[in-house]
Amino acid sequence: MIDLRSDTVTRPTPAMREAMAAAEVGDDVFDEDPTVQRLQREVAARTGKEAGLFVPSGTMANQIALLVHTRRGDEVVVSEGAHIAWYESGAAAAWSGVQCVVAGEGVCFSPEALDAAVKPGAYYYPRTSLVAFENTHNRGGGRVLPQDLVVATAQRAKELGLAVHLDGARIFNASIATGLDVKTLAAPADTVSVCLSKGLGAPVGSVLCGDRARITAAHRFRKMLGGGMRQAGVLAAAGLYALDHHVARLADDHRSARVFADGLANVKGLRALAPQTNIVMVDLDGDDRDHPADRLAARAKEAGVLLSAFGPRRLRAVTHLDVSADDCARAAAVLASLVRG
Ligand code: TLP
């Protein structure tokens, strides 16, 4: 099977497993796990923030950020298709009691679009308290946000007294694609969530970073959500290993994504969007009601290629540590032959 459903499907490499087995551990709920502390310091340093908090998932990192920045009844300004609004089971409404409003169109939004989304101060409007960006943007096809626009919009957010969170689940992909360091990409945000279990290839974990006061607040929320882990150093060790060994190689995943997209060029009935990072969206001809994406994904699975349906006529392929450029060329050939019949 060539599994392109997500970059979350990677298995820890033998060397990563060795690092995990050798990890020095303690009870992290007592703040006594030296490996977790090292990982938190390392990700905080790389994102240019004061402190970090290791959490089990990207979803928990984002949701803790919402709890830190908002009060019940508040509004959070997000981009179209934001993971926070689409793929976190409605947690923003359930835990923070906030609603999401989309600003502008596409993966990022301008200061003007932010102005248009923020409600005036009258008591009968929701209070806008937070702006959330996502870089790279998952539903947008692994797009890298234009950094100038992020800086300008975040600046406007500050003027309006709003906090800024960055869902940086794939921020290392954005860094490799742009040549900008993670610190620069995260600089406009008060908090940033970074996933270790996507392109970086660790089995579990994310780190939420920000200033000390916010991370202290986040620590309490993590415990409330049941995210306090005990000898979590075995997991943190995988994250540290990934940061040391799996960042530069993300460029290979980006190349493989291009190989996959190129393999689908000129195939009548589908259009692969040119990838910027490790995600390729493929749009199919046909009627939405027939869900051609589900049907093609099922046929591709029978032919040994796993893809995700990301809409009735859209498939998503994500490249990662466990697939080679050759695998991606083969997967594209399989898909092309299925479509050509
Ligand atoms: N994304 C998953 C699915 O939930 C769609 C995937 O396969 O891409 N932020 C972003 C931008 C993400 O893409 C994801 C995971 C998360 C947060 C949540 O991370 P986890 O799965 O660790 O909770």
PDB file of N, CA, C and O in Angstrom, residues 75-139:
ATOM      1  N   GLU A  75     -15.843  35.673  19.963  1.00  0.00           N
ATOM      2  CA  GLU A  75     -15.712  35.254  18.572  1.00  0.00           C
ATOM      3  C   GLU A  75     -14.222  35.175  18.208  1.00  0.00           C
ATOM      4  O   GLU A  75     -13.428  36.016  18.633  1.00  0.00           O
ATOM      5  N   VAL A  76     -13.900  34.153  17.422  1.00  0.00           N
ATOM      6  CA  VAL A  76     -12.524  33.939  16.950  1.00  0.00           C
ATOM      7  C   VAL A  76     -12.530  34.099  15.439  1.00  0.00           C
ATOM      8  O   VAL A  76     -13.348  33.483  14.752  1.00  0.00           O
ATOM      9  N   VAL A  77     -11.639  34.910  14.918  1.00  0.00           N
ATOM     10  CA  VAL A  77     -11.584  35.148  13.473  1.00  0.00           C
ATOM     11  C   VAL A  77     -10.613  34.143  12.851  1.00  0.00           C
ATOM     12  O   VAL A  77      -9.442  34.072  13.245  1.00  0.00           O
ATOM     13  N   VAL A  78     -11.119  33.370  11.898  1.00  0.00           N
ATOM     14  CA  VAL A  78     -10.300  32.337  11.249  1.00  0.00           C
ATOM     15  C   VAL A  78     -10.367  32.494   9.729  1.00  0.00           C
ATOM     16  O   VAL A  78     -11.208  33.229   9.208  1.00  0.00           O
ATOM     17  N   SER A  79      -9.507  31.767   9.039  1.00  0.00           N
ATOM     18  CA  SER A  79      -9.540  31.754   7.568  1.00  0.00           C
ATOM     19  C   SER A  79     -10.516  30.673   7.106  1.00  0.00           C
ATOM     20  O   SER A  79     -10.886  29.782   7.878  1.00  0.00           O
ATOM     21  N   GLU A  80     -10.858  30.753   5.827  1.00  0.00           N
ATOM     22  CA  GLU A  80     -11.729  29.739   5.233  1.00  0.00           C
ATOM     23  C   GLU A  80     -11.117  28.353   5.432  1.00  0.00           C
ATOM     24  O   GLU A  80      -9.915  28.175   5.184  1.00  0.00           O
ATOM     25  N   GLY A  81     -11.929  27.406   5.873  1.00  0.00           N
ATOM     26  CA  GLY A  81     -11.451  26.015   5.980  1.00  0.00           C
ATOM     27  C   GLY A  81     -10.501  25.761   7.136  1.00  0.00           C
ATOM     28  O   GLY A  81      -9.812  24.733   7.148  1.00  0.00           O
ATOM     29  N   ALA A  82     -10.462  26.668   8.112  1.00  0.00           N
ATOM     30  CA  ALA A  82      -9.512  26.514   9.227  1.00  0.00           C
ATOM     31  C   ALA A  82      -9.724  25.185   9.956  1.00  0.00           C
ATOM     32  O   ALA A  82     -10.859  24.784  10.216  1.00  0.00           O
ATOM     33  N   HIS A  83      -8.616  24.534  10.309  1.00  0.00           N
ATOM     34  CA  HIS A  83      -8.696  23.256  11.017  1.00  0.00           C
ATOM     35  C   HIS A  83      -9.495  23.410  12.305  1.00  0.00           C
ATOM     36  O   HIS A  83     -10.318  22.555  12.653  1.00  0.00           O
ATOM     37  N   ILE A  84      -9.280  24.515  12.997  1.00  0.00           N
ATOM     38  CA  ILE A  84      -9.971  24.768  14.275  1.00  0.00           C
ATOM     39  C   ILE A  84     -11.488  24.707  14.093  1.00  0.00           C
ATOM     40  O   ILE A  84     -12.214  24.226  14.963  1.00  0.00           O
ATOM     41  N   ALA A  85     -11.964  25.184  12.957  1.00  0.00           N
ATOM     42  CA  ALA A  85     -13.411  25.235  12.731  1.00  0.00           C
ATOM     43  C   ALA A  85     -13.948  23.962  12.065  1.00  0.00           C
ATOM     44  O   ALA A  85     -15.110  23.620  12.231  1.00  0.00           O
ATOM     45  N   TRP A  86     -13.092  23.268  11.331  1.00  0.00           N
ATOM     46  CA  TRP A  86     -13.573  22.134  10.520  1.00  0.00           C
ATOM     47  C   TRP A  86     -13.313  20.769  11.127  1.00  0.00           C
ATOM     48  O   TRP A  86     -14.106  19.863  10.948  1.00  0.00           O
ATOM     49  N   TYR A  87     -12.152  20.605  11.759  1.00  0.00           N
ATOM     50  CA  TYR A  87     -11.712  19.233  12.052  1.00  0.00           C
ATOM     51  C   TYR A  87     -11.449  18.986  13.536  1.00  0.00           C
ATOM     52  O   TYR A  87     -10.664  18.118  13.881  1.00  0.00           O
ATOM     53  N   GLU A  88     -12.068  19.786  14.401  1.00  0.00           N
ATOM     54  CA  GLU A  88     -11.801  19.563  15.824  1.00  0.00           C
ATOM     55  C   GLU A  88     -13.094  19.271  16.563  1.00  0.00           C
ATOM     56  O   GLU A  88     -13.260  19.618  17.736  1.00  0.00           O
ATOM     57  N   SER A  89     -14.037  18.633  15.851  1.00  0.00           N
ATOM     58  CA  SER A  89     -15.261  18.098  16.455  1.00  0.00           C
ATOM     59  C   SER A  89     -16.095  19.157  17.159  1.00  0.00           C
ATOM     60  O   SER A  89     -16.812  18.837  18.111  1.00  0.00           O
ATOM     61  N   GLY A  90     -15.972  20.399  16.726  1.00  0.00           N
ATOM     62  CA  GLY A  90     -16.760  21.453  17.380  1.00  0.00           C
ATOM     63  C   GLY A  90     -16.228  21.821  18.751  1.00  0.00           C
ATOM     64  O   GLY A  90     -16.936  22.441  19.562  1.00  0.00           O
ATOM     65  N   ALA A  91     -14.965  21.460  19.021  1.00  0.00           N
ATOM     66  CA  ALA A  91     -14.413  21.667  20.370  1.00  0.00           C
ATOM     67  C   ALA A  91     -14.386  23.139  20.777  1.00  0.00           C
ATOM     68  O   ALA A  91     -14.546  23.459  21.966  1.00  0.00           O
ATOM     69  N   ALA A  92     -14.203  24.032  19.802  1.00  0.00           N
ATOM     70  CA  ALA A  92     -14.141  25.458  20.150  1.00  0.00           C
ATOM     71  C   ALA A  92     -15.438  25.888  20.835  1.00  0.00           C
ATOM     72  O   ALA A  92     -15.421  26.623  21.833  1.00  0.00           O
ATOM     73  N   ALA A  93     -16.554  25.386  20.317  1.00  0.00           N
ATOM     74  CA  ALA A  93     -17.849  25.707  20.925  1.00  0.00           C
ATOM     75  C   ALA A  93     -18.029  24.956  22.242  1.00  0.00           C
ATOM     76  O   ALA A  93     -18.561  25.497  23.205  1.00  0.00           O
ATOM     77  N   ALA A  94     -17.548  23.703  22.272  1.00  0.00           N
ATOM     78  CA  ALA A  94     -17.796  22.877  23.455  1.00  0.00           C
ATOM     79  C   ALA A  94     -16.956  23.290  24.658  1.00  0.00           C
ATOM     80  O   ALA A  94     -17.447  23.372  25.768  1.00  0.00           O
ATOM     81  N   TRP A  95     -15.652  23.546  24.446  1.00  0.00           N
ATOM     82  CA  TRP A  95     -14.774  23.801  25.596  1.00  0.00           C
ATOM     83  C   TRP A  95     -14.645  25.298  25.904  1.00  0.00           C
ATOM     84  O   TRP A  95     -14.797  25.708  27.048  1.00  0.00           O
ATOM     85  N   SER A  96     -14.350  26.107  24.878  1.00  0.00           N
ATOM     86  CA  SER A  96     -14.166  27.544  25.144  1.00  0.00           C
ATOM     87  C   SER A  96     -15.493  28.282  25.081  1.00  0.00           C
ATOM     88  O   SER A  96     -15.595  29.402  25.574  1.00  0.00           O
ATOM     89  N   GLY A  97     -16.494  27.701  24.417  1.00  0.00           N
ATOM     90  CA  GLY A  97     -17.775  28.387  24.257  1.00  0.00           C
ATOM     91  C   GLY A  97     -17.667  29.559  23.307  1.00  0.00           C
ATOM     92  O   GLY A  97     -18.366  30.560  23.442  1.00  0.00           O
ATOM     93  N   VAL A  98     -16.772  29.431  22.313  1.00  0.00           N
ATOM     94  CA  VAL A  98     -16.614  30.523  21.334  1.00  0.00           C
ATOM     95  C   VAL A  98     -17.203  30.110  19.989  1.00  0.00           C
ATOM     96  O   VAL A  98     -17.430  28.926  19.734  1.00  0.00           O
ATOM     97  N   GLN A  99     -17.455  31.104  19.150  1.00  0.00           N
ATOM     98  CA  GLN A  99     -17.838  30.789  17.776  1.00  0.00           C
ATOM     99  C   GLN A  99     -16.762  31.342  16.841  1.00  0.00           C
ATOM    100  O   GLN A  99     -16.088  32.319  17.161  1.00  0.00           O
ATOM    101  N   CYS A 100     -16.651  30.671  15.685  1.00  0.00           N
ATOM    102  CA  CYS A 100     -15.642  31.079  14.703  1.00  0.00           C
ATOM    103  C   CYS A 100     -16.320  31.873  13.594  1.00  0.00           C
ATOM    104  O   CYS A 100     -17.403  31.500  13.136  1.00  0.00           O
ATOM    105  N   VAL A 101     -15.678  32.940  13.157  1.00  0.00           N
ATOM    106  CA  VAL A 101     -16.165  33.693  12.012  1.00  0.00           C
ATOM    107  C   VAL A 101     -15.035  33.727  10.977  1.00  0.00           C
ATOM    108  O   VAL A 101     -13.868  33.888  11.331  1.00  0.00           O
ATOM    109  N   VAL A 102     -15.413  33.514   9.716  1.00  0.00           N
ATOM    110  CA  VAL A 102     -14.404  33.470   8.653  1.00  0.00           C
ATOM    111  C   VAL A 102     -14.173  34.877   8.109  1.00  0.00           C
ATOM    112  O   VAL A 102     -15.135  35.582   7.795  1.00  0.00           O
ATOM    113  N   ALA A 103     -12.909  35.261   8.005  1.00  0.00           N
ATOM    114  CA  ALA A 103     -12.573  36.559   7.404  1.00  0.00           C
ATOM    115  C   ALA A 103     -12.045  36.331   5.993  1.00  0.00           C
ATOM    116  O   ALA A 103     -11.212  35.456   5.769  1.00  0.00           O
ATOM    117  N   GLY A 104     -12.545  37.117   5.044  1.00  0.00           N
ATOM    118  CA  GLY A 104     -12.041  37.077   3.673  1.00  0.00           C
ATOM    119  C   GLY A 104     -12.257  35.735   3.011  1.00  0.00           C
ATOM    120  O   GLY A 104     -13.108  34.946   3.420  1.00  0.00           O
ATOM    121  N   GLU A 105     -11.436  35.523   1.992  1.00  0.00           N
ATOM    122  CA  GLU A 105     -11.513  34.270   1.240  1.00  0.00           C
ATOM    123  C   GLU A 105     -10.127  33.667   1.152  1.00  0.00           C
ATOM    124  O   GLU A 105      -9.145  34.390   1.095  1.00  0.00           O
ATOM    125  N   GLY A 106     -10.068  32.353   1.107  1.00  0.00           N
ATOM    126  CA  GLY A 106      -8.776  31.691   0.935  1.00  0.00           C
ATOM    127  C   GLY A 106      -8.063  31.470   2.250  1.00  0.00           C
ATOM    128  O   GLY A 106      -8.657  31.590   3.325  1.00  0.00           O
ATOM    129  N   VAL A 107      -6.766  31.173   2.141  1.00  0.00           N
ATOM    130  CA  VAL A 107      -6.015  30.664   3.283  1.00  0.00           C
ATOM    131  C   VAL A 107      -5.562  31.741   4.265  1.00  0.00           C
ATOM    132  O   VAL A 107      -5.161  31.443   5.390  1.00  0.00           O
ATOM    133  N   CYS A 108      -5.602  32.993   3.831  1.00  0.00           N
ATOM    134  CA  CYS A 108      -5.163  34.080   4.716  1.00  0.00           C
ATOM    135  C   CYS A 108      -6.118  35.253   4.530  1.00  0.00           C
ATOM    136  O   CYS A 108      -6.955  35.234   3.628  1.00  0.00           O
ATOM    137  N   PHE A 109      -6.009  36.253   5.359  1.00  0.00           N
ATOM    138  CA  PHE A 109      -6.898  37.392   5.190  1.00  0.00           C
ATOM    139  C   PHE A 109      -6.163  38.676   5.522  1.00  0.00           C
ATOM    140  O   PHE A 109      -5.174  38.695   6.247  1.00  0.00           O
ATOM    141  N   SER A 110      -6.706  39.759   4.949  1.00  0.00           N
ATOM    142  CA  SER A 110      -6.037  41.054   5.011  1.00  0.00           C
ATOM    143  C   SER A 110      -6.499  41.836   6.241  1.00  0.00           C
ATOM    144  O   SER A 110      -7.522  41.498   6.852  1.00  0.00           O
ATOM    145  N   PRO A 111      -5.799  42.915   6.574  1.00  0.00           N
ATOM    146  CA  PRO A 111      -6.261  43.780   7.671  1.00  0.00           C
ATOM    147  C   PRO A 111      -7.682  44.282   7.403  1.00  0.00           C
ATOM    148  O   PRO A 111      -8.495  44.362   8.324  1.00  0.00           O
ATOM    149  N   GLU A 112      -7.993  44.575   6.143  1.00  0.00           N
ATOM    150  CA  GLU A 112      -9.340  45.074   5.806  1.00  0.00           C
ATOM    151  C   GLU A 112     -10.384  43.978   6.050  1.00  0.00           C
ATOM    152  O   GLU A 112     -11.468  44.245   6.576  1.00  0.00           O
ATOM    153  N   ALA A 113     -10.055  42.758   5.638  1.00  0.00           N
ATOM    154  CA  ALA A 113     -10.997  41.648   5.865  1.00  0.00           C
ATOM    155  C   ALA A 113     -11.177  41.415   7.365  1.00  0.00           C
ATOM    156  O   ALA A 113     -12.271  41.074   7.829  1.00  0.00           O
ATOM    157  N   LEU A 114     -10.091  41.595   8.127  1.00  0.00           N
ATOM    158  CA  LEU A 114     -10.202  41.457   9.585  1.00  0.00           C
ATOM    159  C   LEU A 114     -11.135  42.538  10.134  1.00  0.00           C
ATOM    160  O   LEU A 114     -12.047  42.245  10.917  1.00  0.00           O
ATOM    161  N   ASP A 115     -10.933  43.763   9.688  1.00  0.00           N
ATOM    162  CA  ASP A 115     -11.813  44.863  10.126  1.00  0.00           C
ATOM    163  C   ASP A 115     -13.277  44.529   9.854  1.00  0.00           C
ATOM    164  O   ASP A 115     -14.150  44.786  10.679  1.00  0.00           O
ATOM    165  N   ALA A 116     -13.510  43.948   8.674  1.00  0.00           N
ATOM    166  CA  ALA A 116     -14.899  43.648   8.298  1.00  0.00           C
ATOM    167  C   ALA A 116     -15.481  42.526   9.160  1.00  0.00           C
ATOM    168  O   ALA A 116     -16.696  42.456   9.344  1.00  0.00           O
ATOM    169  N   ALA A 117     -14.605  41.651   9.671  1.00  0.00           N
ATOM    170  CA  ALA A 117     -15.103  40.509  10.463  1.00  0.00           C
ATOM    171  C   ALA A 117     -15.306  40.867  11.933  1.00  0.00           C
ATOM    172  O   ALA A 117     -16.096  40.225  12.629  1.00  0.00           O
ATOM    173  N   VAL A 118     -14.555  41.870  12.412  1.00  0.00           N
ATOM    174  CA  VAL A 118     -14.618  42.207  13.842  1.00  0.00           C
ATOM    175  C   VAL A 118     -15.882  43.031  14.112  1.00  0.00           C
ATOM    176  O   VAL A 118     -16.145  44.020  13.435  1.00  0.00           O
ATOM    177  N   LYS A 119     -16.653  42.605  15.096  1.00  0.00           N
ATOM    178  CA  LYS A 119     -17.901  43.303  15.416  1.00  0.00           C
ATOM    179  C   LYS A 119     -17.600  44.581  16.201  1.00  0.00           C
ATOM    180  O   LYS A 119     -16.631  44.624  16.969  1.00  0.00           O
ATOM    181  N   PRO A 120     -18.449  45.601  16.028  1.00  0.00           N
ATOM    182  CA  PRO A 120     -18.294  46.796  16.858  1.00  0.00           C
ATOM    183  C   PRO A 120     -18.488  46.441  18.341  1.00  0.00           C
ATOM    184  O   PRO A 120     -18.892  45.327  18.668  1.00  0.00           O
ATOM    185  N   GLY A 121     -18.241  47.421  19.203  1.00  0.00           N
ATOM    186  CA  GLY A 121     -18.178  47.112  20.637  1.00  0.00           C
ATOM    187  C   GLY A 121     -19.505  46.980  21.363  1.00  0.00           C
ATOM    188  O   GLY A 121     -19.508  46.670  22.546  1.00  0.00           O
ATOM    189  N   ALA A 122     -20.651  47.199  20.689  1.00  0.00           N
ATOM    190  CA  ALA A 122     -21.928  47.196  21.402  1.00  0.00           C
ATOM    191  C   ALA A 122     -22.162  45.861  22.111  1.00  0.00           C
ATOM    192  O   ALA A 122     -21.739  44.815  21.618  1.00  0.00           O
ATOM    193  N   TYR A 123     -22.836  45.898  23.245  1.00  0.00           N
ATOM    194  CA  TYR A 123     -22.959  44.705  24.091  1.00  0.00           C
ATOM    195  C   TYR A 123     -23.684  43.559  23.402  1.00  0.00           C
ATOM    196  O   TYR A 123     -23.523  42.398  23.738  1.00  0.00           O
ATOM    197  N   TYR A 124     -24.500  43.899  22.398  1.00  0.00           N
ATOM    198  CA  TYR A 124     -25.297  42.829  21.770  1.00  0.00           C
ATOM    199  C   TYR A 124     -24.538  42.074  20.684  1.00  0.00           C
ATOM    200  O   TYR A 124     -25.036  41.117  20.125  1.00  0.00           O
ATOM    201  N   TYR A 125     -23.306  42.509  20.395  1.00  0.00           N
ATOM    202  CA  TYR A 125     -22.451  41.751  19.465  1.00  0.00           C
ATOM    203  C   TYR A 125     -21.579  40.784  20.259  1.00  0.00           C
ATOM    204  O   TYR A 125     -21.260  41.049  21.423  1.00  0.00           O
ATOM    205  N   PRO A 126     -21.129  39.697  19.587  1.00  0.00           N
ATOM    206  CA  PRO A 126     -20.096  38.907  20.272  1.00  0.00           C
ATOM    207  C   PRO A 126     -18.817  39.734  20.384  1.00  0.00           C
ATOM    208  O   PRO A 126     -18.536  40.566  19.534  1.00  0.00           O
ATOM    209  N   ARG A 127     -18.062  39.483  21.449  1.00  0.00           N
ATOM    210  CA  ARG A 127     -16.789  40.175  21.629  1.00  0.00           C
ATOM    211  C   ARG A 127     -15.722  39.409  20.835  1.00  0.00           C
ATOM    212  O   ARG A 127     -15.535  38.199  21.069  1.00  0.00           O
ATOM    213  N   THR A 128     -15.079  40.062  19.893  1.00  0.00           N
ATOM    214  CA  THR A 128     -13.997  39.391  19.159  1.00  0.00           C
ATOM    215  C   THR A 128     -12.747  39.448  20.032  1.00  0.00           C
ATOM    216  O   THR A 128     -12.397  40.522  20.527  1.00  0.00           O
ATOM    217  N   SER A 129     -12.116  38.287  20.240  1.00  0.00           N
ATOM    218  CA  SER A 129     -10.939  38.325  21.114  1.00  0.00           C
ATOM    219  C   SER A 129      -9.683  37.741  20.481  1.00  0.00           C
ATOM    220  O   SER A 129      -8.586  37.982  20.953  1.00  0.00           O
ATOM    221  N   LEU A 130      -9.842  36.967  19.420  1.00  0.00           N
ATOM    222  CA  LEU A 130      -8.676  36.234  18.909  1.00  0.00           C
ATOM    223  C   LEU A 130      -8.725  36.105  17.396  1.00  0.00           C
ATOM    224  O   LEU A 130      -9.799  35.939  16.812  1.00  0.00           O
ATOM    225  N   VAL A 131      -7.542  36.168  16.804  1.00  0.00           N
ATOM    226  CA  VAL A 131      -7.372  35.898  15.376  1.00  0.00           C
ATOM    227  C   VAL A 131      -6.508  34.635  15.287  1.00  0.00           C
ATOM    228  O   VAL A 131      -5.489  34.526  15.973  1.00  0.00           O
ATOM    229  N   ALA A 132      -6.939  33.683  14.452  1.00  0.00           N
ATOM    230  CA  ALA A 132      -6.138  32.455  14.310  1.00  0.00           C
ATOM    231  C   ALA A 132      -5.746  32.240  12.850  1.00  0.00           C
ATOM    232  O   ALA A 132      -6.603  32.223  11.966  1.00  0.00           O
ATOM    233  N   PHE A 133      -4.447  32.080  12.635  1.00  0.00           N
ATOM    234  CA  PHE A 133      -3.912  31.737  11.310  1.00  0.00           C
ATOM    235  C   PHE A 133      -3.537  30.253  11.297  1.00  0.00           C
ATOM    236  O   PHE A 133      -3.356  29.644  12.355  1.00  0.00           O
ATOM    237  N   GLU A 134      -3.340  29.708  10.123  1.00  0.00           N
ATOM    238  CA  GLU A 134      -2.911  28.303   9.976  1.00  0.00           C
ATOM    239  C   GLU A 134      -1.855  28.242   8.873  1.00  0.00           C
ATOM    240  O   GLU A 134      -2.146  28.574   7.721  1.00  0.00           O
ATOM    241  N   ASN A 135      -0.647  27.831   9.226  1.00  0.00           N
ATOM    242  CA  ASN A 135       0.468  27.841   8.272  1.00  0.00           C
ATOM    243  C   ASN A 135       1.323  26.597   8.464  1.00  0.00           C
ATOM    244  O   ASN A 135       1.900  26.419   9.530  1.00  0.00           O
ATOM    245  N   THR A 136       1.397  25.689   7.454  1.00  0.00           N
ATOM    246  CA  THR A 136       0.700  25.779   6.192  1.00  0.00           C
ATOM    247  C   THR A 136      -0.795  25.512   6.387  1.00  0.00           C
ATOM    248  O   THR A 136      -1.197  24.965   7.419  1.00  0.00           O
ATOM    249  N   HIS A 137      -1.565  25.874   5.364  1.00  0.00           N
ATOM    250  CA  HIS A 137      -3.015  25.730   5.484  1.00  0.00           C
ATOM    251  C   HIS A 137      -3.434  24.389   4.890  1.00  0.00           C
ATOM    252  O   HIS A 137      -3.244  24.141   3.699  1.00  0.00           O
ATOM    253  N   ASN A 138      -3.993  23.563   5.765  1.00  0.00           N
ATOM    254  CA  ASN A 138      -4.287  22.179   5.388  1.00  0.00           C
ATOM    255  C   ASN A 138      -5.366  22.106   4.307  1.00  0.00           C
ATOM    256  O   ASN A 138      -5.118  21.670   3.175  1.00  0.00           O
ATOM    257  N   ARG A 139      -6.558  22.582   4.641  1.00  0.00           N
ATOM    258  CA  ARG A 139      -7.673  22.482   3.683  1.00  0.00           C
ATOM    259  C   ARG A 139      -7.408  23.317   2.430  1.00  0.00           C
ATOM    260  O   ARG A 139      -7.957  23.067   1.357  1.00  0.00           O
TER     261      ARG A 139
END
